[in-house]
Coordinates of C-alpha atoms in Angstrom, one line a residue:
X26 CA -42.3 -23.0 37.2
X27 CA -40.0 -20.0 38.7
X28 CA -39.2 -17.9 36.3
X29 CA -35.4 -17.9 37.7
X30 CA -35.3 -22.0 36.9
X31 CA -33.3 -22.7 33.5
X32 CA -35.5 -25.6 32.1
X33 CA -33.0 -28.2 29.5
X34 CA -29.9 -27.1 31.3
X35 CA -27.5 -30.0 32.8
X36 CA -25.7 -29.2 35.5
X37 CA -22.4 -30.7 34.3
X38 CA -20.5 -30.2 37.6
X39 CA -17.4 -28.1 35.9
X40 CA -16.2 -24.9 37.4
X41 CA -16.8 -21.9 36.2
X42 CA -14.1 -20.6 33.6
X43 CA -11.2 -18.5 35.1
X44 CA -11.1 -15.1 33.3
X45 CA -8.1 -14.2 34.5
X46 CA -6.2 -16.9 33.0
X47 CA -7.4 -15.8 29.4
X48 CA -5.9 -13.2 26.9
X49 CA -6.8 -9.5 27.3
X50 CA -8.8 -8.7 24.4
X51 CA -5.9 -6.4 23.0
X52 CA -3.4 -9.6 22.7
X53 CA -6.2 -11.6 20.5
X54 CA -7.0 -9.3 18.4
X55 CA -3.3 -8.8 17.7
X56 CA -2.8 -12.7 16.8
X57 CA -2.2 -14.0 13.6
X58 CA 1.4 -15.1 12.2
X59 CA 4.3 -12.6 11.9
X60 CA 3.5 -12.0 8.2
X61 CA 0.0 -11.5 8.5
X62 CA 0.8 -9.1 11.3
X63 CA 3.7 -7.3 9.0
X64 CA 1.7 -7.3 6.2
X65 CA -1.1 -5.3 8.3
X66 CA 1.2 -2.7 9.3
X67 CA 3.0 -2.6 5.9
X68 CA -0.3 -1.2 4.4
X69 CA -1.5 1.6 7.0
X70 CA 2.3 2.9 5.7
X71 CA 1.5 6.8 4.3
X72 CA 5.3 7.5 4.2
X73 CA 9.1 6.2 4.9
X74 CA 8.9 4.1 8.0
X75 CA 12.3 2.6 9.8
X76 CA 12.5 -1.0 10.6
X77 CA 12.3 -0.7 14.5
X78 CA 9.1 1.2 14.2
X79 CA 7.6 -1.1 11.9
X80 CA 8.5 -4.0 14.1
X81 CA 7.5 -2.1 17.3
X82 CA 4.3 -1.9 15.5
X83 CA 3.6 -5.6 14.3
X84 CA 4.9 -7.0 17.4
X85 CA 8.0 -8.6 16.7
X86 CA 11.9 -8.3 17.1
X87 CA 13.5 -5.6 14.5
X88 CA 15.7 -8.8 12.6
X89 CA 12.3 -10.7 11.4
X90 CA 11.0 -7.7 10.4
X91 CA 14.0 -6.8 8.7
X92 CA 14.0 -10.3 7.1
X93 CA 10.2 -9.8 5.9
X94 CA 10.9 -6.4 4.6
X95 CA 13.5 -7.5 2.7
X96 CA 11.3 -10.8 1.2
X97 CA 8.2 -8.1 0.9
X98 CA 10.8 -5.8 -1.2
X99 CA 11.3 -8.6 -3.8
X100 CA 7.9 -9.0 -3.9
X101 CA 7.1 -5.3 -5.2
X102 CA 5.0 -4.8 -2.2
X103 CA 7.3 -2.3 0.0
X104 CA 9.8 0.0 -1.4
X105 CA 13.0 0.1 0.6
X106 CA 14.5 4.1 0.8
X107 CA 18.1 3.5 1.4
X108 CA 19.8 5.3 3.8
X109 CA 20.7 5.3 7.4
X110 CA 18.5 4.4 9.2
X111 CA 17.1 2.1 6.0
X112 CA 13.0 3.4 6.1
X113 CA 10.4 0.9 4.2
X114 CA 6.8 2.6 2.8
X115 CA 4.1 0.3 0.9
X116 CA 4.6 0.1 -2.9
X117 CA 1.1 2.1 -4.3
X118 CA 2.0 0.5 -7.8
X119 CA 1.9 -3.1 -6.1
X120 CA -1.3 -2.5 -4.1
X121 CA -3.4 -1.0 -7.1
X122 CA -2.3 -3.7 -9.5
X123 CA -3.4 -6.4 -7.2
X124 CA -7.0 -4.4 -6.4
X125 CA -7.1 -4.4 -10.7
X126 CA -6.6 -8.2 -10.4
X127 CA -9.2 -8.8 -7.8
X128 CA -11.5 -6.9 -10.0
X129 CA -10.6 -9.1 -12.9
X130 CA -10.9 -12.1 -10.6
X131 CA -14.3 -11.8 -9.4
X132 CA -15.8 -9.9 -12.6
X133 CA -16.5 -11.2 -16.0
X134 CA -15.8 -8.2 -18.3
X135 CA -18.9 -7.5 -19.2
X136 CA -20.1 -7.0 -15.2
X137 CA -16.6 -5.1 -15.3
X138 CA -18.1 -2.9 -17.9
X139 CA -21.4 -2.5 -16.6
X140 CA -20.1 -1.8 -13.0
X141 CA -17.9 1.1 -14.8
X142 CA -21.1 2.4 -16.4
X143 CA -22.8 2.6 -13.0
X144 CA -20.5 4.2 -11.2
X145 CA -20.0 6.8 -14.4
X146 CA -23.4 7.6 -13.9
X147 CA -22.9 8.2 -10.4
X148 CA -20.2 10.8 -11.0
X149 CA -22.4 12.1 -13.6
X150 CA -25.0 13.1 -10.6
X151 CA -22.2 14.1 -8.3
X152 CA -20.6 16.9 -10.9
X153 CA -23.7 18.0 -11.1
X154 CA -25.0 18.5 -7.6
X155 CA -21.7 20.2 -6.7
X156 CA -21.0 21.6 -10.5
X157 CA -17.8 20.9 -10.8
X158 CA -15.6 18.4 -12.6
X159 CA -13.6 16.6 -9.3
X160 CA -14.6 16.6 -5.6
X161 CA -11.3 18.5 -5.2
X162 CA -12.9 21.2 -6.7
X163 CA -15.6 21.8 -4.4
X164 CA -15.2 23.8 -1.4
X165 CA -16.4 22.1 2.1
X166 CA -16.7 25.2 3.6
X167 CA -19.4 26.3 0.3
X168 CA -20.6 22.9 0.0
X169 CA -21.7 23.2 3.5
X170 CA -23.7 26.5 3.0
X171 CA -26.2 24.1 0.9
X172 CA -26.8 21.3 3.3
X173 CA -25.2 20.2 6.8
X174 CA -21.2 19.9 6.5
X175 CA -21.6 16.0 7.8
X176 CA -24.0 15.7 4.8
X177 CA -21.6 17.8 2.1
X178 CA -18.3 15.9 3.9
X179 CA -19.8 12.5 3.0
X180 CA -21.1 12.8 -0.5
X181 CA -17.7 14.6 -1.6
X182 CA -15.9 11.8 0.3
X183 CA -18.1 9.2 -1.7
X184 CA -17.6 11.1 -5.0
X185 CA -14.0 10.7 -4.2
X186 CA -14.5 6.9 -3.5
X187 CA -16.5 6.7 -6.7
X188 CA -13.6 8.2 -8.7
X189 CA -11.2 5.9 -7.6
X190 CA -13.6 2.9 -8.1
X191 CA -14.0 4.2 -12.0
X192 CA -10.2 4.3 -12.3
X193 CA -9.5 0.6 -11.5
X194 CA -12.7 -0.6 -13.2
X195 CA -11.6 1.0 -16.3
X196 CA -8.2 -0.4 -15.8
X197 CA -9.0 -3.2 -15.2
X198 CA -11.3 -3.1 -18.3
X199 CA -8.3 -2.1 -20.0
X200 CA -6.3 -4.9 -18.7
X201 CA -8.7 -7.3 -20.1
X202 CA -8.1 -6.0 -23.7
X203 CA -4.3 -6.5 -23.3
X204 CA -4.9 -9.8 -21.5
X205 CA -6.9 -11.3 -24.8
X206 CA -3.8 -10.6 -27.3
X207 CA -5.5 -7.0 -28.5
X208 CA -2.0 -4.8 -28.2
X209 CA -3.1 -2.2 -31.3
X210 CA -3.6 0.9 -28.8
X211 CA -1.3 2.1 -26.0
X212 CA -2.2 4.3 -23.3
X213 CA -0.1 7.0 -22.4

């Protein structure tokens, strides 16, 4: 047989597929539904964003975003900052709730707990490779005297990761003692 020759394949008689005729790659990847595509936009929000620029940014006309910023408002998941012209930025409170929630979703509260012990443990090794308390505390510029700055950037970036990941597992811990009725201790 030569080796050019396809063995098992019909030939079916169809033309070949004009690729002109299909999306550019940029248009596909930008599908999904007008809420999907606000919602995207709505969290890579760092600060006060007017409507036109959020709609210019998920695609659509300035009125439906306007309308889903509103509905996304009553939700809790933007906060509107009045004004002229009215700016829109994503609602922190609303996002790390619901990340506590997917926590308590997926977890039973003993995997909650031993999830939060872990990760303790692994800020336990970080304070004391850098000794210090908070990645914030550590120097790049020091760190970087010790071992290559990619090296020193990533492990404070992971400490960093790590504290945050301790925060909502122990909130969400937390949650999961108001949840089952035991109200005898509030955290400031």
């Amino acid at each position: 047989m030569d080796p050019t020759d396809t063995p098992n394949v019909r030939d079916t008689g169809d033309e070949p597929p004009d690729f002109d005729e299909w999306d550019a790659p940029d248009e596909v990847l930008k599908g999904g539904s007008t809420r999907e595509r606000m919602l995207d936009v709505i969290l890579q929000l760092r600060e006060p964003t007017k409507v036109s620029e959020i709609a210019n940014r998920a695609g659509c006309d300035t009125e439906t975003a306007r309308d889903y910023l509103v509905w996304f408002a009553e939700m809790g998941i933007v906060r509107e900052h009045a004004g002229r012209p009215v700016r829109y930025d994503r609602n922190e409170s609303y996002l790390r709730w619901r990340q506590i929630e997917r926590i308590r979703s997926r977890y039973s509260e003993s995997e909650i707990v031993e999830k939060l012990k872990s990760t303790v443990d692994g800020l336990e090794e970080y304070r004391a490779r850098f000794d210090a308390d908070h990645p914030d505390e550590v120097s790049l510029v020091a760190a970087s005297r010790e071992r290559p700055l990619e090296e020193a950037w990533e492990a404070l970036s992971e400490w960093q990761t790590m504290e945050r990941r301790a925060d909502l597992l122990d909130a969400a811990r937390r949650s999961g003692d108001l949840a089952s009725g035991d109200v005898g201790r509030v955290d400031a």
